[in-house]
């Protein structure tokens, strides 16, 4: 049986490229399904949880579609890949939109970059373009990806988990921020692997081969 | 280690074919935008921009198919501009696989469109393309205005004020073209670039006038641009994207090496 990879669709942003990239790396060997149905998400072998846009809208859509509980459940059961907003909403709370309660899988805050760096330089917001991810610890999803490889980012907020041990990758933009987190069957990153050329495709390949343990 | 300055090759597409001539020895059909885009991706382009210059709106569907075909095998950000007038146009491009759309004339005629578009699809998808021309005379403080119709029609809009207005309305990025320099190969209008970069909080892509690799480097080091866009120097295989990156890196500019 082909494995089933579900991409969670909650109407936030352009997620077709996530599906296209997964179809490219699986090359017909897996079924890639874009869905907003909780029961299909629960039946999948792997979950990809993307997202773009504002935290408030993301949370509202997840709640309206009844996906918040489904996502939290599978995030504790199956290999789970969060991308961009799919990382941010795993935290407890976001500063965006005057404060938004998020899914709360991990304690921590989602913070705005601010327009001045720690060194006092002016920062362009959003943080947009190719930046290095420093792999702060080993993980199966970093397999065959050189440390400090560049990935494509587009975001104005970053995650600040309370438990520093969650962090598996860091990036510099005005300050050092958490670019990727991992625990048990969950891996989530701020950048867009589906738009990060060879490094991104390797990460997606690693995800579909991952057994969900570290 | 830090955020890399981006190099963005631009393809002018007319009715599904690349125009202005593209010369690579190793591709079968130099007019096929899919082949050309793959080639740029292989050379290490950081993004690719397609500018649809198809005159007839009936033929606009062809660019959608171009984007779909490119997005199947090219996994870097893709921007599409030309003829984007409605939120429906934007959604069609994003669904085809584009990551961003560039809005130009439609923003000038209806600035609210930019607000509406960024509300609906998010600022990260909205690039506002600004075509500016110097209007100040010799000896006066420099001033630029927005022009439409390929630089022929003045609008009376001050370029710096317009850029700020567009960012307030939700533009996530500015694609800035100097109409004085476009096609001249004498380099970017660096004063214009610097003026816009200093005025807005979002990334600025410099465009118009690139004739050699030093021009690309100057756009970043002197103009302050976050990204540089060029068409002809890459099309005619004068330089590869890889060579451009080598050159910029030698001047101390952070670039993504592949």
Short mmCIF file of C-alpha atoms in Angstrom, two decimals:
data_model
loop_
_atom_site.label_atom_id
_atom_site.label_comp_id
_atom_site.label_asym_id
_atom_site.label_seq_id
_atom_site.Cartn_x
_atom_site.Cartn_y
_atom_site.Cartn_z
CA UNK A 1 0.00 0.00 0.00
CA UNK A 2 1.19 3.48 -0.86
CA UNK A 3 1.65 5.66 2.17
CA UNK A 4 -0.77 8.55 2.54
CA UNK A 5 0.61 12.02 3.12
CA UNK A 6 -1.97 14.60 4.06
CA UNK A 7 -1.41 18.33 3.59
CA UNK A 8 -3.75 20.19 5.94
CA UNK A 9 -5.77 22.75 3.99
CA UNK A 10 -7.33 25.49 6.07
CA UNK A 11 -7.49 28.12 3.36
CA UNK A 12 -4.42 30.00 4.55
CA UNK A 13 -2.08 30.97 1.79
CA UNK A 14 -0.69 29.34 -1.25
CA UNK A 15 -0.09 25.72 -0.35
CA UNK A 16 -0.23 24.21 -3.82
CA UNK A 17 3.52 24.42 -4.05
CA UNK A 18 3.79 22.22 -0.93
CA UNK A 19 1.70 19.56 -2.66
CA UNK A 20 3.65 19.90 -5.91
CA UNK A 21 6.99 19.54 -4.11
CA UNK A 22 5.78 16.48 -2.18
CA UNK A 23 4.53 14.89 -5.40
CA UNK A 24 7.89 15.61 -6.98
CA UNK A 25 9.95 13.98 -4.22
CA UNK A 26 7.61 10.99 -3.79
CA UNK A 27 7.44 10.48 -7.57
CA UNK A 28 4.21 8.46 -7.52
CA UNK A 29 5.31 6.27 -4.60
CA UNK A 30 2.94 7.96 -2.14
CA UNK A 31 -0.51 9.47 -2.21
CA UNK A 32 -0.41 13.20 -1.50
CA UNK A 33 -3.76 14.59 -0.46
CA UNK A 34 -4.77 18.18 0.25
CA UNK A 35 -7.68 18.14 2.68
CA UNK A 36 -9.55 20.00 5.38
CA UNK A 37 -11.44 16.92 6.65
CA UNK A 38 -10.43 15.88 10.17
CA UNK A 39 -11.20 12.20 9.51
CA UNK A 40 -8.86 12.09 6.49
CA UNK A 41 -6.16 13.78 8.53
CA UNK A 42 -6.54 11.18 11.28
CA UNK A 43 -6.24 8.33 8.72
CA UNK A 44 -3.04 9.63 7.11
CA UNK A 45 0.40 8.14 7.62
CA UNK A 46 2.11 11.53 7.68
CA UNK A 47 0.93 15.07 8.15
CA UNK A 48 2.22 18.24 6.56
CA UNK A 49 0.86 21.37 8.23
CA UNK A 50 1.65 24.49 6.17
CA UNK A 51 0.18 27.99 6.35
CA UNK A 52 0.71 31.62 5.49
CA UNK A 53 -1.00 34.76 6.63
CA UNK A 54 -2.01 36.28 9.96
CA UNK A 55 -2.07 34.25 13.19
CA UNK A 56 -5.59 35.38 14.05
CA UNK A 57 -6.99 34.28 10.68
CA UNK A 58 -5.14 30.96 10.86
CA UNK A 59 -6.51 30.16 14.31
CA UNK A 60 -10.03 31.24 13.34
CA UNK A 61 -9.99 29.03 10.22
CA UNK A 62 -8.62 26.04 12.14
CA UNK A 63 -11.37 26.42 14.76
CA UNK A 64 -14.13 27.01 12.19
CA UNK A 65 -13.16 23.90 10.25
CA UNK A 66 -12.86 21.88 13.46
CA UNK A 67 -9.21 21.21 12.66
CA UNK A 68 -7.57 22.53 15.83
CA UNK A 69 -8.20 19.35 17.84
CA UNK A 70 -7.46 17.06 14.88
CA UNK A 71 -4.11 18.76 14.29
CA UNK A 72 -3.19 18.58 17.98
CA UNK A 73 -4.07 14.88 18.07
CA UNK A 74 -2.03 13.86 15.04
CA UNK A 75 0.86 16.03 16.21
CA UNK A 76 1.14 13.58 19.09
CA UNK A 77 0.87 10.44 16.96
CA UNK A 78 2.36 10.55 13.47
CA UNK A 79 5.33 12.03 11.62
CA UNK A 80 4.33 15.68 11.47
CA UNK A 81 5.95 18.51 9.50
CA UNK A 82 4.97 22.11 10.29
CA UNK A 83 5.89 24.81 7.77
CA UNK A 84 5.90 28.59 8.38
CA UNK A 85 2.56 29.40 10.13
CA UNK A 86 2.35 25.64 10.69
CA UNK A 87 5.27 26.12 13.08
CA UNK A 88 4.08 29.36 14.69
CA UNK A 89 0.58 28.18 15.65
CA UNK A 90 2.03 25.18 17.52
CA UNK A 91 3.18 27.66 20.18
CA UNK A 92 1.01 28.83 23.07
CA UNK A 93 0.61 32.44 22.01
CA UNK A 94 1.46 34.96 19.27
CA UNK A 95 2.06 38.69 19.57
CA UNK A 96 0.46 39.18 16.15
CA UNK A 97 -2.95 40.92 15.84
CA UNK A 98 -2.68 42.36 19.40
CA UNK A 99 -2.23 38.87 20.82
CA UNK A 100 -3.66 35.53 19.70
CA UNK A 101 -3.91 32.26 21.61
CA UNK A 102 -2.50 29.48 19.44
CA UNK A 103 -2.71 25.66 19.60
CA UNK A 104 -0.39 25.49 22.59
CA UNK A 105 1.38 22.23 21.81
CA UNK A 106 4.54 23.86 23.17
CA UNK A 107 4.90 26.69 25.70
CA UNK A 108 6.36 29.75 24.07
CA UNK A 109 5.63 33.02 22.32
CA UNK A 110 5.64 34.09 18.67
CA UNK A 111 7.36 37.49 18.47
CA UNK A 112 7.72 40.31 15.92
CA UNK A 113 11.20 41.04 14.61
CA UNK A 114 11.01 44.75 15.27
CA UNK A 115 12.50 47.17 12.77
CA UNK A 116 15.89 47.57 14.41
CA UNK A 117 18.43 44.77 14.96
CA UNK A 118 20.22 44.02 18.24
CA UNK A 119 23.17 45.98 16.82
CA UNK A 120 20.96 48.98 16.01
CA UNK A 121 20.78 48.37 12.24
CA UNK A 122 17.55 48.92 10.33
CA UNK A 123 15.80 45.66 9.45
CA UNK A 124 13.58 45.15 6.43
CA UNK A 125 10.37 43.38 7.39
CA UNK A 126 9.37 40.78 6.25
CA UNK A 127 12.55 38.73 6.56
CA UNK A 128 12.42 37.63 2.92
CA UNK A 129 14.94 35.58 1.02
CA UNK A 130 17.60 32.91 1.45
CA UNK A 131 19.21 32.61 4.87
CA UNK A 132 21.40 30.02 6.58
CA UNK A 133 20.06 27.50 9.07
CA UNK A 134 22.60 26.44 11.65
CA UNK A 135 21.76 22.88 12.76
CA UNK A 136 21.98 23.12 16.54
CA UNK A 137 21.60 19.39 17.04
CA UNK A 138 21.47 16.21 14.99
CA UNK A 139 18.14 15.12 13.59
CA UNK A 140 17.08 12.60 10.89
CA UNK A 141 15.52 15.45 8.89
CA UNK A 142 18.92 17.15 8.51
CA UNK A 143 20.31 14.04 6.79
CA UNK A 144 22.37 14.93 3.68
CA UNK A 145 21.82 18.65 4.25
CA UNK A 146 25.02 20.59 4.93
CA UNK A 147 25.06 22.63 8.12
CA UNK A 148 24.33 26.31 7.38
CA UNK A 149 22.57 25.53 4.10
CA UNK A 150 20.38 28.35 2.87
CA UNK A 151 16.59 28.06 2.87
CA UNK A 152 13.92 30.46 1.62
CA UNK A 153 12.14 32.51 4.32
CA UNK A 154 9.20 34.95 4.21
CA UNK A 155 7.96 36.03 7.64
CA UNK A 156 7.69 38.92 10.07
CA UNK A 157 7.32 36.87 13.28
CA UNK A 158 9.51 34.16 14.79
CA UNK A 159 9.00 31.52 17.49
CA UNK A 160 10.59 31.77 20.90
CA UNK A 161 9.97 28.41 22.64
CA UNK A 162 10.28 28.32 26.43
CA UNK A 163 12.14 25.03 26.26
CA UNK A 164 15.40 25.72 24.43
CA UNK A 165 15.83 21.97 23.88
CA UNK A 166 13.05 22.11 21.26
CA UNK A 167 15.30 24.06 18.88
CA UNK A 168 17.07 22.05 16.15
CA UNK A 169 17.98 24.94 13.89
CA UNK A 170 18.78 28.62 14.28
CA UNK A 171 18.95 31.56 11.91
CA UNK A 172 20.28 35.12 12.17
CA UNK A 173 18.17 38.13 11.28
CA UNK A 174 18.82 41.07 13.56
CA UNK A 175 18.98 38.47 16.33
CA UNK A 176 19.41 34.71 16.58
CA UNK A 177 15.99 33.06 16.30
CA UNK A 178 14.67 29.50 16.28
CA UNK A 179 14.24 28.45 12.64
CA UNK A 180 13.31 24.82 13.34
CA UNK A 181 12.03 22.80 16.26
CA UNK A 182 11.71 19.06 16.85
CA UNK A 183 10.36 16.76 19.52
CA UNK A 184 9.38 13.10 19.15
CA UNK A 185 7.30 12.81 15.96
CA UNK A 186 7.13 16.56 15.29
CA UNK A 187 9.46 18.64 13.15
CA UNK A 188 8.52 22.20 12.23
CA UNK A 189 10.36 24.95 10.47
CA UNK A 190 9.92 28.64 9.70
CA UNK A 191 11.26 28.58 6.14
CA UNK A 192 9.65 27.08 3.06
CA UNK A 193 11.32 23.78 2.07
CA UNK A 194 8.99 23.61 -0.95
CA UNK A 195 10.69 26.77 -2.27
CA UNK A 196 14.22 26.07 -1.07
CA UNK A 197 15.61 24.26 -4.12
CA UNK A 198 17.84 21.22 -3.45
CA UNK A 199 18.14 21.68 0.34
CA UNK A 200 14.38 21.96 0.71
CA UNK A 201 13.66 18.93 -1.48
CA UNK A 202 16.17 16.92 0.55
CA UNK A 203 14.37 17.89 3.75
CA UNK A 204 11.02 16.81 2.29
CA UNK A 205 12.59 13.54 1.15
CA UNK A 206 13.95 13.00 4.66
CA UNK A 207 10.50 13.66 6.07
CA UNK A 208 8.76 11.06 3.91
CA UNK A 209 11.40 8.49 4.91
CA UNK A 210 11.30 9.42 8.59
CA UNK A 211 10.02 6.92 11.17
CA UNK A 212 9.00 9.72 13.54
CA UNK A 213 11.70 9.18 16.13
CA UNK A 214 14.86 11.16 16.80
CA UNK B 1 26.32 34.33 7.46
CA UNK B 2 23.22 36.36 6.95
CA UNK B 3 20.34 36.97 4.58
CA UNK B 4 21.61 36.72 1.00
CA UNK B 5 21.06 39.42 -1.60
CA UNK B 6 18.95 37.88 -4.33
CA UNK B 7 19.58 37.67 -8.08
CA UNK B 8 16.38 37.43 -10.09
CA UNK B 9 16.39 36.72 -13.81
CA UNK B 10 13.32 38.12 -15.55
CA UNK B 11 11.62 36.54 -18.56
CA UNK B 12 9.41 38.63 -20.82
CA UNK B 13 6.74 36.27 -22.08
CA UNK B 14 4.53 37.07 -25.07
CA UNK B 15 1.75 34.61 -25.79
CA UNK B 16 3.60 31.80 -24.03
CA UNK B 17 7.01 32.43 -25.61
CA UNK B 18 10.09 34.14 -24.21
CA UNK B 19 10.84 37.26 -26.21
CA UNK B 20 13.95 39.45 -26.47
CA UNK B 21 15.86 36.29 -27.42
CA UNK B 22 17.49 33.86 -25.08
CA UNK B 23 20.72 32.16 -26.08
CA UNK B 24 21.85 29.03 -24.32
CA UNK B 25 23.84 26.45 -26.18
CA UNK B 26 22.39 23.53 -24.28
CA UNK B 27 18.66 24.02 -24.54
CA UNK B 28 16.54 22.84 -27.39
CA UNK B 29 14.05 25.66 -27.59
CA UNK B 30 15.25 29.05 -26.40
CA UNK B 31 11.76 30.48 -26.70
CA UNK B 32 10.26 27.99 -24.27
CA UNK B 33 9.89 29.70 -20.88
CA UNK B 34 9.85 26.36 -19.08
CA UNK B 35 13.24 25.36 -20.45
CA UNK B 36 14.71 28.78 -19.82
CA UNK B 37 13.39 28.86 -16.24
CA UNK B 38 14.87 25.42 -15.54
CA UNK B 39 18.18 26.60 -16.87
CA UNK B 40 18.19 29.65 -14.56
CA UNK B 41 17.24 27.46 -11.62
CA UNK B 42 20.14 25.13 -12.41
CA UNK B 43 22.48 28.15 -12.53
CA UNK B 44 21.42 29.15 -9.03
CA UNK B 45 18.80 31.87 -9.59
CA UNK B 46 17.24 32.86 -6.26
CA UNK B 47 13.84 33.54 -7.79
CA UNK B 48 12.40 33.88 -11.28
CA UNK B 49 10.08 36.63 -12.49
CA UNK B 50 7.80 36.24 -15.49
CA UNK B 51 6.50 39.39 -17.09
CA UNK B 52 3.54 38.63 -19.32
CA UNK B 53 3.48 41.16 -22.14
CA UNK B 54 0.75 39.41 -24.14
CA UNK B 55 -1.33 42.17 -25.70
CA UNK B 56 -4.63 40.36 -26.04
CA UNK B 57 -6.43 39.44 -22.85
CA UNK B 58 -7.81 36.33 -24.63
CA UNK B 59 -4.32 34.90 -24.71
CA UNK B 60 -3.53 35.52 -21.05
CA UNK B 61 -4.40 31.96 -20.15
CA UNK B 62 -1.12 30.87 -21.73
CA UNK B 63 0.94 32.39 -18.90
CA UNK B 64 -1.05 30.30 -16.42
CA UNK B 65 0.07 27.14 -18.20
CA UNK B 66 3.64 28.39 -18.33
CA UNK B 67 3.64 28.91 -14.55
CA UNK B 68 2.05 25.50 -13.96
CA UNK B 69 4.70 23.77 -16.06
CA UNK B 70 7.59 25.63 -14.44
CA UNK B 71 6.27 25.06 -10.91
CA UNK B 72 6.23 21.28 -11.45
CA UNK B 73 10.02 21.06 -11.51
CA UNK B 74 11.42 24.40 -10.33
CA UNK B 75 11.31 24.80 -6.55
CA UNK B 76 12.28 28.41 -5.99
CA UNK B 77 9.96 31.41 -5.64
CA UNK B 78 8.17 32.43 -8.83
CA UNK B 79 6.68 35.88 -9.47
CA UNK B 80 4.27 36.74 -12.27
CA UNK B 81 3.52 40.26 -13.46
CA UNK B 82 1.63 41.79 -16.36
CA UNK B 83 -2.13 42.10 -16.63
CA UNK B 84 -2.85 41.48 -12.94
CA UNK B 85 -6.03 43.51 -12.36
CA UNK B 86 -8.31 41.56 -10.05
CA UNK B 87 -8.09 39.33 -6.99
CA UNK B 88 -9.33 36.58 -9.33
CA UNK B 89 -6.24 37.14 -11.55
CA UNK B 90 -4.05 36.82 -8.47
CA UNK B 91 -5.68 33.62 -7.26
CA UNK B 92 -5.36 32.09 -10.72
CA UNK B 93 -1.61 32.75 -10.71
CA UNK B 94 -1.11 31.50 -7.14
CA UNK B 95 -3.11 28.35 -7.86
CA UNK B 96 -0.96 27.77 -10.93
CA UNK B 97 2.13 27.75 -8.71
CA UNK B 98 3.24 31.38 -8.50
CA UNK B 99 4.36 32.60 -5.07
CA UNK B 100 3.96 36.29 -5.73
CA UNK B 101 2.28 38.55 -8.24
CA UNK B 102 3.55 41.92 -9.39
CA UNK B 103 0.88 44.61 -9.65
CA UNK B 104 1.75 47.65 -11.72
CA UNK B 105 -0.75 49.71 -13.72
CA UNK B 106 -3.77 48.43 -11.83
CA UNK B 107 -2.31 49.89 -8.62
CA UNK B 108 -1.91 53.31 -10.25
CA UNK B 109 -5.50 53.37 -11.50
CA UNK B 110 -6.93 51.89 -8.32
CA UNK B 111 -4.65 51.99 -5.25
CA UNK B 112 -7.39 50.26 -3.21
CA UNK B 113 -6.73 47.14 -5.27
CA UNK B 114 -3.40 46.72 -3.45
CA UNK B 115 -5.15 46.93 -0.06
CA UNK B 116 -7.80 44.47 -1.16
CA UNK B 117 -5.25 42.08 -2.63
CA UNK B 118 -2.99 42.04 0.42
CA UNK B 119 -6.02 41.53 2.67
CA UNK B 120 -7.18 38.56 0.63
CA UNK B 121 -3.94 36.73 -0.10
CA UNK B 122 -1.42 38.25 2.32
CA UNK B 123 1.29 40.89 1.80
CA UNK B 124 3.92 38.22 1.21
CA UNK B 125 2.30 37.50 -2.17
CA UNK B 126 2.01 41.12 -3.28
CA UNK B 127 4.83 42.85 -5.12
CA UNK B 128 4.07 46.35 -6.34
CA UNK B 129 5.97 47.20 -9.52
CA UNK B 130 6.91 50.86 -9.81
CA UNK B 131 8.01 52.39 -13.11
CA UNK B 132 9.71 55.68 -12.31
CA UNK B 133 11.35 58.41 -14.40
CA UNK B 134 13.39 61.37 -13.28
CA UNK B 135 11.43 64.62 -13.66
CA UNK B 136 13.73 67.09 -11.90
CA UNK B 137 16.03 69.21 -14.03
CA UNK B 138 19.80 69.53 -13.84
CA UNK B 139 20.77 71.29 -10.58
CA UNK B 140 17.40 70.71 -8.87
CA UNK B 141 17.01 68.24 -6.03
CA UNK B 142 16.29 64.87 -7.69
CA UNK B 143 12.67 63.87 -8.08
CA UNK B 144 11.06 60.95 -9.85
CA UNK B 145 7.49 60.35 -11.00
CA UNK B 146 5.47 57.25 -11.74
CA UNK B 147 4.90 56.63 -15.44
CA UNK B 148 2.56 54.15 -17.11
CA UNK B 149 2.35 52.70 -20.63
CA UNK B 150 5.97 51.67 -20.80
CA UNK B 151 7.21 55.02 -19.55
CA UNK B 152 5.21 57.16 -21.96
CA UNK B 153 2.46 58.52 -19.70
CA UNK B 154 3.23 60.62 -16.64
CA UNK B 155 0.86 60.28 -13.69
CA UNK B 156 2.02 63.21 -11.56
CA UNK B 157 2.66 60.78 -8.68
CA UNK B 158 5.92 61.26 -6.79
CA UNK B 159 7.80 57.93 -6.82
CA UNK B 160 8.98 58.05 -3.19
CA UNK B 161 5.54 59.01 -1.85
CA UNK B 162 3.92 56.39 -4.07
CA UNK B 163 6.22 53.65 -2.77
CA UNK B 164 5.37 54.59 0.84
CA UNK B 165 1.66 54.61 -0.01
CA UNK B 166 1.89 51.15 -1.59
CA UNK B 167 3.67 49.70 1.45
CA UNK B 168 1.05 51.21 3.79
CA UNK B 169 -1.57 49.49 1.66
CA UNK B 170 0.12 46.14 2.08
CA UNK B 171 2.79 45.71 -0.60
CA UNK B 172 5.22 43.08 0.71
CA UNK B 173 7.97 44.06 -1.70
CA UNK B 174 8.71 46.78 -4.26
CA UNK B 175 9.97 46.02 -7.76
CA UNK B 176 11.52 49.31 -8.83
CA UNK B 177 12.26 49.97 -12.49
CA UNK B 178 13.98 53.10 -13.74
CA UNK B 179 12.33 53.90 -17.07
CA UNK B 180 15.28 56.18 -17.89
CA UNK B 181 17.65 53.25 -17.63
CA UNK B 182 15.53 50.33 -18.85
CA UNK B 183 17.20 48.81 -21.89
CA UNK B 184 20.21 51.19 -21.79
CA UNK B 185 22.76 48.79 -20.20
CA UNK B 186 24.41 51.70 -18.35
CA UNK B 187 23.45 50.55 -14.86
CA UNK B 188 20.65 51.10 -12.34
CA UNK B 189 19.55 54.61 -11.37
CA UNK B 190 21.29 54.28 -8.00
CA UNK B 191 19.97 57.56 -6.57
CA UNK B 192 16.42 56.45 -7.30
CA UNK B 193 17.10 53.02 -5.79
CA UNK B 194 18.59 54.54 -2.64
CA UNK B 195 15.70 57.00 -2.28
CA UNK B 196 13.09 54.22 -2.39
CA UNK B 197 15.10 51.80 -0.20
CA UNK B 198 15.44 54.47 2.48
CA UNK B 199 11.75 55.38 2.30
CA UNK B 200 10.14 51.97 2.77
CA UNK B 201 10.35 49.18 5.35
CA UNK B 202 9.94 46.27 2.90
CA UNK B 203 12.53 44.71 0.54
CA UNK B 204 13.26 46.52 -2.73
CA UNK B 205 14.22 44.83 -6.01
CA UNK B 206 16.25 47.10 -8.32
CA UNK B 207 15.58 46.83 -12.05
CA UNK B 208 16.34 48.60 -15.30
CA UNK B 209 19.69 49.24 -16.95
CA UNK B 210 21.92 46.32 -16.06
CA UNK B 211 24.68 45.83 -18.64
CA UNK B 212 27.39 44.11 -16.65
CA UNK B 213 28.10 42.40 -13.33
CA UNK B 214 29.43 45.55 -11.67
CA UNK B 215 26.01 47.11 -12.19
CA UNK B 216 24.41 44.26 -10.22
CA UNK B 217 26.90 44.71 -7.39
CA UNK B 218 26.39 48.49 -7.37
CA UNK B 219 22.64 48.02 -7.02
CA UNK B 220 23.30 46.34 -3.68
CA UNK B 221 26.35 48.19 -2.36
CA UNK B 222 25.48 51.69 -3.57
CA UNK B 223 21.73 51.51 -4.15
CA UNK B 224 21.02 49.46 -1.03
CA UNK B 225 18.74 47.04 -2.93
CA UNK B 226 17.75 43.73 -1.33
CA UNK B 227 17.57 42.02 -4.70
CA UNK B 228 18.58 42.78 -8.28
CA UNK B 229 16.62 41.87 -11.38
CA UNK B 230 18.02 41.59 -14.88
CA UNK B 231 16.90 40.19 -18.20
CA UNK B 232 19.17 40.69 -21.16
CA UNK B 233 22.59 40.03 -19.58
CA UNK B 234 21.39 36.54 -18.67
CA UNK B 235 19.30 35.94 -21.79
CA UNK B 236 22.12 36.53 -24.22
CA UNK B 237 24.38 34.29 -22.14
CA UNK B 238 26.79 37.17 -21.60
CA UNK B 239 26.93 36.02 -18.00
CA UNK B 240 25.44 33.13 -16.08
CA UNK B 241 23.65 33.66 -12.77
CA UNK B 242 26.50 31.69 -11.19
CA UNK B 243 29.09 34.12 -12.55
CA UNK B 244 27.05 37.03 -11.25
CA UNK B 245 27.09 35.49 -7.78
CA UNK B 246 30.83 34.82 -7.88
CA UNK B 247 31.42 38.42 -8.83
CA UNK B 248 29.18 39.80 -6.10
CA UNK B 249 30.68 37.49 -3.49
CA UNK B 250 34.18 38.76 -4.40
CA UNK B 251 32.93 42.23 -3.50
CA UNK B 252 31.85 41.04 -0.09
CA UNK B 253 28.14 40.71 -0.88
CA UNK B 254 26.33 37.78 0.76
CA UNK B 255 24.90 35.54 -1.93
CA UNK B 256 23.48 32.03 -1.99
CA UNK B 257 26.05 29.70 -3.54
CA UNK B 258 24.83 26.47 -5.08
#
